[in-house]
mmCIF file of C-alpha atoms in Angstrom:
data_model
loop_
_atom_site.group_PDB
_atom_site.id
_atom_site.type_symbol
_atom_site.label_atom_id
_atom_site.label_comp_id
_atom_site.label_asym_id
_atom_site.label_seq_id
_atom_site.Cartn_x
_atom_site.Cartn_y
_atom_site.Cartn_z
ATOM 1 C CA MET A 1 -12.402 -99.922 -220.684
ATOM 2 C CA ARG A 2 -16.069 -100.366 -221.801
ATOM 3 C CA ASN A 3 -16.974 -100.628 -225.481
ATOM 4 C CA ASN A 4 -20.079 -100.447 -226.900
ATOM 5 C CA GLN A 5 -18.719 -100.388 -230.641
ATOM 6 C CA GLY A 6 -18.908 -104.425 -230.978
ATOM 7 C CA TRP A 7 -22.510 -104.758 -229.993
ATOM 8 C CA LEU A 8 -23.745 -101.340 -231.986
ATOM 9 C CA SER A 9 -23.639 -103.185 -235.346
ATOM 10 C CA LEU A 10 -26.143 -105.421 -234.151
ATOM 11 C CA ASN A 11 -28.922 -102.936 -234.571
ATOM 12 C CA PRO A 12 -28.159 -101.379 -238.053
ATOM 13 C CA THR A 13 -31.721 -99.446 -237.705
ATOM 14 C CA LEU A 14 -30.209 -97.337 -235.347
ATOM 15 C CA ASP A 15 -28.937 -94.141 -236.917
ATOM 16 C CA ASN A 16 -26.424 -90.974 -235.543
ATOM 17 C CA ARG A 17 -28.847 -89.729 -232.910
ATOM 18 C CA GLY A 18 -30.018 -93.433 -231.334
ATOM 19 C CA VAL A 19 -26.341 -94.098 -231.314
ATOM 20 C CA SER A 20 -25.044 -91.082 -229.411
ATOM 21 C CA LEU A 21 -27.578 -92.027 -226.932
ATOM 22 C CA LEU A 22 -26.777 -95.414 -226.180
ATOM 23 C CA LYS A 23 -23.516 -94.439 -226.420
ATOM 24 C CA ASN A 24 -24.381 -92.245 -223.140
ATOM 25 C CA ARG A 25 -26.746 -94.433 -221.028
ATOM 26 C CA MET A 26 -27.878 -97.498 -222.011
ATOM 27 C CA ALA A 27 -31.594 -97.892 -220.507
ATOM 28 C CA ARG A 28 -34.686 -100.063 -221.989
ATOM 29 C CA ARG A 29 -36.766 -96.714 -222.446
ATOM 30 C CA VAL A 30 -33.432 -94.836 -224.429
ATOM 31 C CA LEU A 31 -32.874 -97.777 -226.578
ATOM 32 C CA GLU A 32 -36.314 -97.719 -227.010
ATOM 33 C CA GLN A 33 -36.806 -94.090 -228.038
ATOM 34 C CA ALA A 34 -33.222 -94.348 -230.115
ATOM 35 C CA LEU A 35 -34.847 -97.465 -232.246
ATOM 36 C CA ARG A 36 -38.011 -95.149 -233.185
ATOM 37 C CA ALA A 37 -35.735 -92.514 -234.368
ATOM 38 C CA GLY A 38 -34.081 -94.570 -236.368
ATOM 39 C CA ARG A 39 -37.523 -95.571 -237.973
ATOM 40 C CA ALA A 40 -38.305 -92.870 -240.602
ATOM 41 C CA ASP A 41 -42.504 -94.165 -240.703
ATOM 42 C CA GLU A 42 -42.563 -94.095 -237.094
ATOM 43 C CA ASP A 43 -46.141 -91.931 -235.777
ATOM 44 C CA LYS A 44 -45.440 -89.377 -234.128
ATOM 45 C CA LEU A 45 -46.057 -89.526 -229.971
ATOM 46 C CA PRO A 46 -49.437 -87.515 -229.726
ATOM 47 C CA ASP A 47 -49.149 -84.630 -226.859
ATOM 48 C CA THR A 48 -51.582 -86.143 -224.781
ATOM 49 C CA PHE A 49 -52.950 -90.029 -224.266
ATOM 50 C CA THR A 50 -57.091 -89.431 -224.508
ATOM 51 C CA LYS A 51 -58.139 -93.334 -224.843
ATOM 52 C CA VAL A 52 -57.102 -96.802 -224.210
ATOM 53 C CA GLU A 53 -57.965 -99.690 -226.464
ATOM 54 C CA VAL A 54 -57.707 -103.376 -226.666
ATOM 55 C CA VAL A 55 -56.391 -104.204 -229.997
ATOM 56 C CA LYS A 56 -56.244 -108.364 -229.307
ATOM 57 C CA GLU A 57 -57.492 -111.203 -227.111
ATOM 58 C CA VAL A 58 -55.123 -114.242 -227.095
ATOM 59 C CA ARG A 59 -56.475 -117.617 -225.696
ATOM 60 C CA VAL A 60 -53.809 -119.411 -223.956
ATOM 61 C CA ASP A 61 -54.035 -123.146 -223.070
ATOM 62 C CA ASP A 62 -55.437 -124.149 -219.998
ATOM 63 C CA TYR A 63 -52.811 -126.018 -218.713
ATOM 64 C CA ALA A 64 -50.738 -123.172 -218.655
ATOM 65 C CA LYS A 65 -52.215 -122.100 -215.542
ATOM 66 C CA GLY A 66 -52.644 -117.800 -216.316
ATOM 67 C CA VAL A 67 -49.607 -115.659 -217.081
ATOM 68 C CA PHE A 68 -46.781 -114.719 -214.725
ATOM 69 C CA SER A 69 -44.929 -112.500 -216.905
ATOM 70 C CA LEU A 70 -44.633 -110.386 -220.184
ATOM 71 C CA GLN A 71 -41.667 -108.627 -221.850
ATOM 72 C CA PHE A 72 -41.555 -106.790 -225.167
ATOM 73 C CA ASN A 73 -38.279 -106.928 -226.944
ATOM 74 C CA PHE A 74 -36.903 -103.640 -227.658
ATOM 75 C CA ASP A 75 -38.711 -102.266 -231.399
ATOM 76 C CA SER A 76 -41.958 -103.807 -229.851
ATOM 77 C CA THR A 77 -42.548 -106.234 -232.840
ATOM 78 C CA LEU A 78 -42.376 -109.455 -230.283
ATOM 79 C CA LEU A 79 -44.121 -110.187 -227.268
ATOM 80 C CA ALA A 80 -42.371 -112.891 -224.529
ATOM 81 C CA VAL A 81 -45.111 -114.484 -222.243
ATOM 82 C CA GLY A 82 -44.078 -116.773 -219.048
ATOM 83 C CA PHE A 83 -46.864 -118.900 -218.098
ATOM 84 C CA ASN A 84 -47.617 -120.186 -214.354
ATOM 85 C CA ALA A 85 -46.766 -123.704 -215.612
ATOM 86 C CA GLY A 86 -42.875 -123.092 -216.535
ATOM 87 C CA GLY A 87 -44.057 -121.986 -220.021
ATOM 88 C CA ILE A 88 -42.568 -119.820 -222.338
ATOM 89 C CA LYS A 89 -44.212 -118.222 -225.656
ATOM 90 C CA ILE A 90 -43.017 -115.609 -228.415
ATOM 91 C CA HIS A 91 -45.895 -113.820 -230.492
ATOM 92 C CA ASP A 92 -46.216 -111.308 -232.800
ATOM 93 C CA THR A 93 -47.548 -107.801 -231.307
ATOM 94 C CA LYS A 94 -49.458 -106.789 -234.570
ATOM 95 C CA THR A 95 -50.848 -110.025 -235.124
ATOM 96 C CA GLY A 96 -51.091 -111.751 -231.819
ATOM 97 C CA GLU A 97 -50.194 -115.043 -233.623
ATOM 98 C CA GLU A 98 -47.594 -117.256 -231.687
ATOM 99 C CA THR A 99 -44.531 -117.489 -233.434
ATOM 100 C CA SER A 100 -42.371 -119.927 -230.921
ATOM 101 C CA VAL A 101 -42.302 -121.902 -228.098
ATOM 102 C CA LEU A 102 -38.888 -121.530 -226.019
ATOM 103 C CA ARG A 103 -40.398 -123.911 -223.488
ATOM 104 C CA PRO A 104 -44.035 -125.842 -223.045
ATOM 105 C CA CYS A 105 -45.568 -125.900 -220.161
ATOM 106 C CA ARG A 106 -45.546 -129.041 -217.980
ATOM 107 C CA HIS A 107 -47.857 -130.541 -215.260
ATOM 108 C CA GLY A 108 -45.876 -129.125 -212.002
ATOM 109 C CA GLY A 109 -44.110 -126.876 -213.894
ATOM 110 C CA PHE A 110 -42.752 -123.549 -211.333
ATOM 111 C CA PRO A 111 -44.071 -120.009 -212.944
ATOM 112 C CA ILE A 112 -41.793 -117.660 -215.396
ATOM 113 C CA MET A 113 -41.220 -115.090 -212.810
ATOM 114 C CA CYS A 114 -39.595 -112.039 -214.872
ATOM 115 C CA LEU A 115 -38.414 -111.915 -218.671
ATOM 116 C CA ARG A 116 -35.729 -109.370 -219.872
ATOM 117 C CA PHE A 117 -34.384 -109.151 -223.562
ATOM 118 C CA HIS A 118 -30.306 -109.117 -223.133
ATOM 119 C CA PRO A 119 -29.299 -104.490 -223.595
ATOM 120 C CA LYS A 120 -26.741 -105.754 -225.959
ATOM 121 C CA VAL A 121 -27.782 -108.758 -227.679
ATOM 122 C CA PRO A 122 -31.343 -108.035 -228.317
ATOM 123 C CA HIS A 123 -32.729 -111.006 -229.834
ATOM 124 C CA ILE A 124 -31.374 -113.173 -226.598
ATOM 125 C CA LEU A 125 -33.814 -113.234 -223.853
ATOM 126 C CA PHE A 126 -33.195 -114.091 -220.232
ATOM 127 C CA ALA A 127 -35.815 -115.860 -218.096
ATOM 128 C CA CYS A 128 -35.850 -116.224 -214.308
ATOM 129 C CA ASP A 129 -38.155 -118.753 -212.569
ATOM 130 C CA ALA A 130 -39.770 -119.732 -208.762
ATOM 131 C CA GLU A 131 -37.200 -122.485 -208.693
ATOM 132 C CA GLY A 132 -34.670 -120.627 -208.842
ATOM 133 C CA HIS A 133 -33.258 -121.371 -211.975
ATOM 134 C CA ILE A 134 -32.138 -118.676 -215.131
ATOM 135 C CA TYR A 135 -32.567 -119.668 -218.582
ATOM 136 C CA GLN A 136 -31.539 -117.703 -222.177
ATOM 137 C CA TYR A 137 -32.438 -118.274 -225.311
ATOM 138 C CA ASN A 138 -31.805 -117.255 -228.600
ATOM 139 C CA LEU A 139 -34.532 -116.176 -230.721
ATOM 140 C CA GLN A 140 -32.582 -115.824 -233.749
ATOM 141 C CA ASP A 141 -31.529 -120.065 -234.134
ATOM 142 C CA GLY A 142 -33.950 -121.428 -231.877
ATOM 143 C CA THR A 143 -31.021 -122.371 -229.011
ATOM 144 C CA SER A 144 -31.434 -122.094 -225.325
ATOM 145 C CA SER A 145 -29.122 -122.959 -222.182
ATOM 146 C CA HIS A 146 -29.978 -123.170 -218.944
ATOM 147 C CA VAL A 147 -26.987 -120.877 -217.435
ATOM 148 C CA ILE A 148 -27.304 -119.820 -213.581
ATOM 149 C CA THR A 149 -28.794 -122.183 -210.707
ATOM 150 C CA GLU A 150 -29.480 -120.212 -207.392
ATOM 151 C CA ALA A 151 -30.035 -122.932 -204.917
ATOM 152 C CA GLY A 152 -33.222 -122.542 -202.899
ATOM 153 C CA ASN A 153 -34.024 -119.605 -204.360
ATOM 154 C CA GLU A 154 -36.928 -118.487 -205.807
ATOM 155 C CA ILE A 155 -36.331 -115.453 -208.260
ATOM 156 C CA ASN A 156 -38.754 -113.079 -208.942
ATOM 157 C CA ALA A 157 -36.977 -109.974 -210.118
ATOM 158 C CA MET A 158 -34.190 -109.681 -212.642
ATOM 159 C CA ASP A 159 -32.636 -106.487 -214.305
ATOM 160 C CA PHE A 160 -29.836 -105.360 -216.874
ATOM 161 C CA SER A 161 -27.649 -102.480 -215.924
ATOM 162 C CA VAL A 162 -27.673 -99.302 -218.057
ATOM 163 C CA ASP A 163 -24.857 -100.102 -219.637
ATOM 164 C CA GLY A 164 -25.909 -103.968 -220.307
ATOM 165 C CA TYR A 165 -22.936 -104.851 -218.228
ATOM 166 C CA ASN A 166 -24.133 -106.524 -214.972
ATOM 167 C CA PHE A 167 -27.752 -107.843 -214.380
ATOM 168 C CA ALA A 168 -28.822 -108.454 -210.721
ATOM 169 C CA THR A 169 -31.408 -110.992 -209.025
ATOM 170 C CA ALA A 170 -33.246 -111.382 -206.226
ATOM 171 C CA GLY A 171 -36.202 -112.903 -204.448
ATOM 172 C CA ARG A 172 -37.605 -115.902 -202.276
ATOM 173 C CA ASP A 173 -33.799 -115.909 -200.003
ATOM 174 C CA LEU A 174 -33.493 -112.581 -199.703
ATOM 175 C CA SER A 175 -29.806 -111.717 -201.230
ATOM 176 C CA VAL A 176 -29.458 -109.588 -203.915
ATOM 177 C CA ARG A 177 -26.984 -111.292 -206.173
ATOM 178 C CA ILE A 178 -24.975 -109.632 -209.448
ATOM 179 C CA TYR A 179 -23.766 -111.058 -212.579
ATOM 180 C CA ASP A 180 -20.993 -110.249 -215.169
ATOM 181 C CA THR A 181 -23.481 -110.069 -218.342
ATOM 182 C CA LYS A 182 -20.797 -111.328 -220.810
ATOM 183 C CA THR A 183 -19.449 -114.331 -218.625
ATOM 184 C CA LEU A 184 -22.139 -115.244 -216.179
ATOM 185 C CA ARG A 185 -20.049 -115.096 -213.078
ATOM 186 C CA LEU A 186 -21.516 -114.054 -209.834
ATOM 187 C CA ASP A 187 -19.793 -110.898 -208.643
ATOM 188 C CA LYS A 188 -21.152 -110.257 -205.742
ATOM 189 C CA THR A 189 -24.061 -111.299 -203.172
ATOM 190 C CA PHE A 190 -25.503 -108.899 -200.631
ATOM 191 C CA GLU A 191 -26.842 -111.045 -198.492
ATOM 192 C CA GLY A 192 -30.412 -110.884 -196.838
ATOM 193 C CA TYR A 193 -30.424 -110.388 -192.941
ATOM 194 C CA GLY A 194 -33.503 -112.376 -192.291
ATOM 195 C CA SER A 195 -36.806 -112.723 -191.883
ATOM 196 C CA GLY A 196 -36.496 -113.231 -188.076
ATOM 197 C CA SER A 197 -35.069 -109.987 -187.596
ATOM 198 C CA PHE A 198 -38.158 -107.946 -189.330
ATOM 199 C CA PHE A 199 -39.589 -106.143 -185.808
ATOM 200 C CA LYS A 200 -36.172 -105.422 -184.556
ATOM 201 C CA GLY A 201 -36.512 -102.066 -185.774
ATOM 202 C CA SER A 202 -35.606 -100.185 -188.808
ATOM 203 C CA GLN A 203 -32.003 -100.003 -187.487
ATOM 204 C CA ASP A 204 -31.717 -103.660 -188.194
ATOM 205 C CA MET A 205 -33.136 -103.289 -191.984
ATOM 206 C CA GLU A 206 -30.464 -101.216 -193.295
ATOM 207 C CA CYS A 207 -28.629 -104.230 -193.477
ATOM 208 C CA GLY A 208 -30.288 -106.104 -196.346
ATOM 209 C CA ASN A 209 -33.603 -107.219 -197.023
ATOM 210 C CA THR A 210 -35.315 -109.151 -194.633
ATOM 211 C CA MET A 211 -38.703 -110.043 -196.330
ATOM 212 C CA ARG A 212 -39.066 -111.947 -200.395
ATOM 213 C CA VAL A 213 -38.190 -109.284 -202.837
ATOM 214 C CA TYR A 214 -40.543 -109.091 -206.107
ATOM 215 C CA ALA A 215 -39.281 -105.864 -207.413
ATOM 216 C CA LEU A 216 -35.777 -104.814 -208.798
ATOM 217 C CA LYS A 217 -35.203 -102.142 -211.398
ATOM 218 C CA PHE A 218 -31.626 -100.288 -211.908
ATOM 219 C CA ILE A 219 -31.558 -96.657 -212.311
ATOM 220 C CA PRO A 220 -31.542 -95.076 -215.580
ATOM 221 C CA GLU A 221 -28.381 -92.824 -215.223
ATOM 222 C CA ASN A 222 -26.423 -94.977 -213.047
ATOM 223 C CA GLU A 223 -25.017 -98.312 -214.174
ATOM 224 C CA PHE A 224 -24.406 -99.031 -210.285
ATOM 225 C CA THR A 225 -27.287 -98.433 -208.578
ATOM 226 C CA PHE A 226 -30.376 -99.889 -208.248
ATOM 227 C CA ILE A 227 -33.823 -100.407 -206.527
ATOM 228 C CA THR A 228 -35.327 -103.397 -204.747
ATOM 229 C CA ALA A 229 -38.835 -103.669 -203.001
ATOM 230 C CA GLY A 230 -40.684 -106.511 -201.294
ATOM 231 C CA TRP A 231 -42.660 -107.622 -198.248
ATOM 232 C CA ASP A 232 -40.394 -105.352 -196.037
ATOM 233 C CA ASN A 233 -42.576 -101.994 -196.973
ATOM 234 C CA HIS A 234 -39.344 -100.394 -198.116
ATOM 235 C CA LEU A 235 -37.826 -99.051 -201.234
ATOM 236 C CA LYS A 236 -34.307 -100.150 -200.298
ATOM 237 C CA ILE A 237 -31.412 -97.881 -202.566
ATOM 238 C CA TRP A 238 -28.594 -100.373 -203.707
ATOM 239 C CA ASP A 239 -24.650 -99.457 -205.179
ATOM 240 C CA THR A 240 -22.705 -102.183 -206.815
ATOM 241 C CA ARG A 241 -19.648 -100.397 -206.076
ATOM 242 C CA ARG A 242 -20.010 -101.059 -202.106
ATOM 243 C CA ASN A 243 -19.144 -103.953 -199.628
ATOM 244 C CA ASP A 244 -22.647 -103.882 -197.816
ATOM 245 C CA GLY A 245 -24.403 -102.388 -201.008
ATOM 246 C CA MET A 246 -27.211 -100.646 -199.164
ATOM 247 C CA VAL A 247 -26.971 -96.733 -199.794
ATOM 248 C CA ARG A 248 -30.442 -96.146 -197.736
ATOM 249 C CA GLN A 249 -33.988 -97.229 -197.943
ATOM 250 C CA ILE A 250 -37.649 -95.337 -197.811
ATOM 251 C CA PRO A 251 -40.360 -96.562 -195.709
ATOM 252 C CA GLY A 252 -43.730 -97.182 -197.533
ATOM 253 C CA PRO A 253 -44.702 -99.255 -200.241
ATOM 254 C CA HIS A 254 -46.134 -102.858 -199.639
ATOM 255 C CA VAL A 255 -44.835 -104.605 -202.805
ATOM 256 C CA CYS A 256 -45.520 -108.053 -204.115
ATOM 257 C CA GLY A 257 -44.865 -107.983 -208.404
ATOM 258 C CA ASP A 258 -43.312 -105.985 -210.681
ATOM 259 C CA SER A 259 -44.236 -102.614 -209.461
ATOM 260 C CA ILE A 260 -41.971 -100.147 -209.500
ATOM 261 C CA ASP A 261 -40.562 -98.309 -212.150
ATOM 262 C CA ILE A 262 -38.041 -95.235 -212.401
ATOM 263 C CA LYS A 263 -38.020 -91.993 -213.748
ATOM 264 C CA GLY A 264 -35.589 -89.182 -213.312
ATOM 265 C CA LYS A 265 -35.506 -88.844 -209.697
ATOM 266 C CA THR A 266 -38.608 -91.026 -209.033
ATOM 267 C CA VAL A 267 -39.794 -94.236 -208.201
ATOM 268 C CA LEU A 268 -43.174 -95.055 -209.238
ATOM 269 C CA ALA A 269 -44.430 -97.928 -206.737
ATOM 270 C CA GLY A 270 -47.784 -99.766 -206.706
ATOM 271 C CA SER A 271 -48.427 -101.792 -203.404
ATOM 272 C CA TRP A 272 -50.809 -104.674 -202.566
ATOM 273 C CA ARG A 273 -52.761 -103.016 -200.591
ATOM 274 C CA ALA A 274 -56.895 -101.365 -200.529
ATOM 275 C CA ASN A 275 -56.012 -97.556 -199.902
ATOM 276 C CA HIS A 276 -52.562 -95.009 -201.086
ATOM 277 C CA ALA A 277 -51.396 -97.826 -203.326
ATOM 278 C CA LEU A 278 -50.230 -96.149 -206.488
ATOM 279 C CA GLU A 279 -47.379 -93.316 -205.337
ATOM 280 C CA GLU A 280 -44.364 -91.456 -206.467
ATOM 281 C CA TYR A 281 -41.373 -91.730 -204.143
ATOM 282 C CA ASN A 282 -38.170 -89.146 -204.429
ATOM 283 C CA TYR A 283 -35.074 -92.054 -204.253
ATOM 284 C CA PHE A 284 -32.708 -88.794 -203.549
ATOM 285 C CA ASN A 285 -34.809 -88.058 -200.514
ATOM 286 C CA GLU A 286 -36.380 -90.917 -197.742
ATOM 287 C CA LYS A 287 -37.979 -87.856 -195.650
ATOM 288 C CA GLN A 288 -40.204 -86.446 -198.666
ATOM 289 C CA LYS A 289 -43.793 -87.382 -198.358
ATOM 290 C CA PRO A 290 -44.928 -89.456 -201.517
ATOM 291 C CA LYS A 291 -47.500 -88.371 -203.854
ATOM 292 C CA GLU A 292 -50.389 -90.483 -203.960
ATOM 293 C CA ILE A 293 -51.893 -91.135 -207.702
ATOM 294 C CA PRO A 294 -55.134 -91.893 -207.336
ATOM 295 C CA PHE A 295 -56.016 -95.020 -208.403
ATOM 296 C CA PRO A 296 -59.821 -95.652 -209.981
ATOM 297 C CA ASN A 297 -61.416 -98.411 -207.230
ATOM 298 C CA LYS A 298 -64.472 -99.611 -205.398
ATOM 299 C CA ASN A 299 -63.109 -102.735 -203.581
ATOM 300 C CA GLY A 300 -59.474 -101.698 -202.787
ATOM 301 C CA ALA A 301 -56.400 -101.707 -205.474
ATOM 302 C CA PHE A 302 -53.802 -104.617 -204.088
ATOM 303 C CA LEU A 303 -51.611 -104.229 -207.176
ATOM 304 C CA TYR A 304 -49.117 -106.643 -208.706
ATOM 305 C CA CYS A 305 -47.621 -104.257 -211.727
ATOM 306 C CA ALA A 306 -46.762 -100.695 -212.509
ATOM 307 C CA GLN A 307 -45.028 -98.747 -215.425
ATOM 308 C CA TYR A 308 -44.156 -94.943 -216.602
ATOM 309 C CA CYS A 309 -45.531 -94.545 -220.146
ATOM 310 C CA GLU A 310 -44.516 -91.314 -221.609
ATOM 311 C CA ASN A 311 -46.899 -87.952 -221.435
ATOM 312 C CA ASN A 312 -46.801 -88.395 -217.925
ATOM 313 C CA VAL A 313 -48.865 -90.984 -217.534
ATOM 314 C CA VAL A 314 -48.681 -94.501 -215.717
ATOM 315 C CA LEU A 315 -50.288 -97.894 -216.223
ATOM 316 C CA ALA A 316 -50.859 -99.952 -212.792
ATOM 317 C CA GLY A 317 -53.339 -102.993 -212.356
ATOM 318 C CA GLY A 318 -54.130 -106.313 -209.827
ATOM 319 C CA SER A 319 -56.489 -107.939 -207.756
ATOM 320 C CA GLY A 320 -58.454 -105.530 -206.247
ATOM 321 C CA THR A 321 -60.051 -104.425 -209.416
ATOM 322 C CA ASN A 322 -58.732 -106.949 -211.817
ATOM 323 C CA SER A 323 -57.864 -104.605 -214.164
ATOM 324 C CA VAL A 324 -55.081 -102.318 -215.838
ATOM 325 C CA GLU A 325 -55.609 -98.270 -215.461
ATOM 326 C CA ALA A 326 -53.983 -95.815 -217.293
ATOM 327 C CA ILE A 327 -53.696 -92.686 -215.002
ATOM 328 C CA GLU A 328 -52.430 -89.341 -215.705
ATOM 329 C CA THR A 329 -49.659 -88.298 -213.018
ATOM 330 C CA SER A 330 -49.670 -84.452 -213.411
ATOM 331 C CA THR A 331 -53.683 -84.154 -212.673
ATOM 332 C CA GLY A 332 -55.294 -87.750 -211.496
ATOM 333 C CA ARG A 333 -56.822 -87.823 -214.940
ATOM 334 C CA HIS A 334 -58.094 -91.623 -215.531
ATOM 335 C CA ILE A 335 -57.793 -92.136 -219.065
ATOM 336 C CA GLY A 336 -59.224 -95.605 -219.661
ATOM 337 C CA GLY A 337 -58.683 -99.275 -218.531
ATOM 338 C CA VAL A 338 -58.236 -102.763 -219.570
ATOM 339 C CA LYS A 339 -60.535 -105.302 -217.891
ATOM 340 C CA MET A 340 -59.937 -108.597 -217.127
ATOM 341 C CA SER A 341 -62.169 -111.642 -215.235
ATOM 342 C CA ARG A 342 -59.651 -112.500 -212.676
ATOM 343 C CA THR A 343 -56.599 -111.446 -211.384
ATOM 344 C CA VAL A 344 -53.732 -109.272 -213.208
ATOM 345 C CA GLN A 345 -50.165 -109.777 -212.558
ATOM 346 C CA ALA A 346 -48.457 -108.746 -215.370
ATOM 347 C CA LEU A 347 -48.127 -105.903 -217.385
ATOM 348 C CA ASP A 348 -45.626 -104.391 -220.223
ATOM 349 C CA CYS A 349 -45.608 -101.189 -222.098
ATOM 350 C CA ALA A 350 -43.231 -100.213 -225.328
ATOM 351 C CA ASN A 351 -42.935 -97.813 -227.875
ATOM 352 C CA GLY A 352 -43.649 -94.416 -225.495
ATOM 353 C CA GLY A 353 -47.235 -96.712 -223.976
ATOM 354 C CA ARG A 354 -48.792 -96.610 -227.147
ATOM 355 C CA VAL A 355 -48.259 -100.233 -227.068
ATOM 356 C CA PHE A 356 -49.089 -102.725 -224.195
ATOM 357 C CA ALA A 357 -49.723 -106.332 -222.747
ATOM 358 C CA VAL A 358 -52.036 -107.457 -219.952
ATOM 359 C CA GLY A 359 -51.812 -110.875 -218.170
ATOM 360 C CA GLY A 360 -52.893 -112.771 -215.413
ATOM 361 C CA ALA A 361 -54.754 -115.467 -214.086
ATOM 362 C CA ASP A 362 -57.539 -115.517 -216.980
ATOM 363 C CA ASP A 363 -56.999 -118.093 -219.724
ATOM 364 C CA MET A 364 -55.805 -114.991 -222.249
ATOM 365 C CA PHE A 365 -53.571 -112.032 -222.303
ATOM 366 C CA LYS A 366 -54.996 -108.735 -223.808
ATOM 367 C CA LEU A 367 -52.706 -106.306 -226.606
ATOM 368 C CA CYS A 368 -53.769 -103.069 -225.776
ATOM 369 C CA SER A 369 -52.841 -99.705 -227.163
ATOM 370 C CA MET A 370 -53.171 -95.706 -225.729
ATOM 371 C CA LYS A 371 -53.818 -92.818 -228.192
#
């Protein structure tokens, strides 16, 4: 029987309302809301976002070779930054100052493709790299450990189940792996079908991933269900209780980064293509036509990252505009954007979207806000 009491004590800022939310479902968005509810000095979320601002520009070393991944902690006080050259740093989100170096960049280092904070022990950070390694870092005592190696794989995506008891990984070798969060043991592997079968038809594709996977997200209301996406132009819905894993698939997005997100029955997908790049899908109905969200661009969108915020707003960015744009989904209204000089490869938002970070091939990342 699953019991959350042991780890709830690690979060003294949670009030009764927050604890109740967490007992019922443990998703990142829900945890952020619960933490905000426990802080009396929290500003009220505006009913509508009207502008985007750059708060800080934080320079990074040339040898870092750009930012590949970003992740706020659950109370949005810290930002983990993963670099192309394999380094990981922690920055204060108010000042932008570097607070610690978890892993130094090195010549020939492999990119940090994904960062995720542990939902049960929020001072623990997991990092996945393109060499198939998973690292665990303790931000309280500074200790670190190399906990898992997926030999021959490039881990592009990782996410925790909504109750925090499992996490899943996916990447270049097409397989999806399910791990026990506490023991770090491999529970189950859903093998890929093989890229050689890609042109045999949609029936074959129902056997698993057929090309590289770049995004993986668990459903916020269900600890057993998650969605993957990548080069094979499908959203694939999985259930960890099944022997074969896959439940169904939805044709459409061509995903090349951390560019899917889930809210309710809707999946946001950002595709690396010129047109029809930002769309919403109903993951219960694969036959329903996706809703396009207009992305402002002149030379094509080519998205690498996309996320939901509150107030029916999404953030998305990539290489077409070298920017991240904020768009209201209900009206298509363009709220504002953050321009970079080179490709945007990483995005993360917190606090309902009032705080977000943008990084990529530039020698900087930007801390931003929506108001």
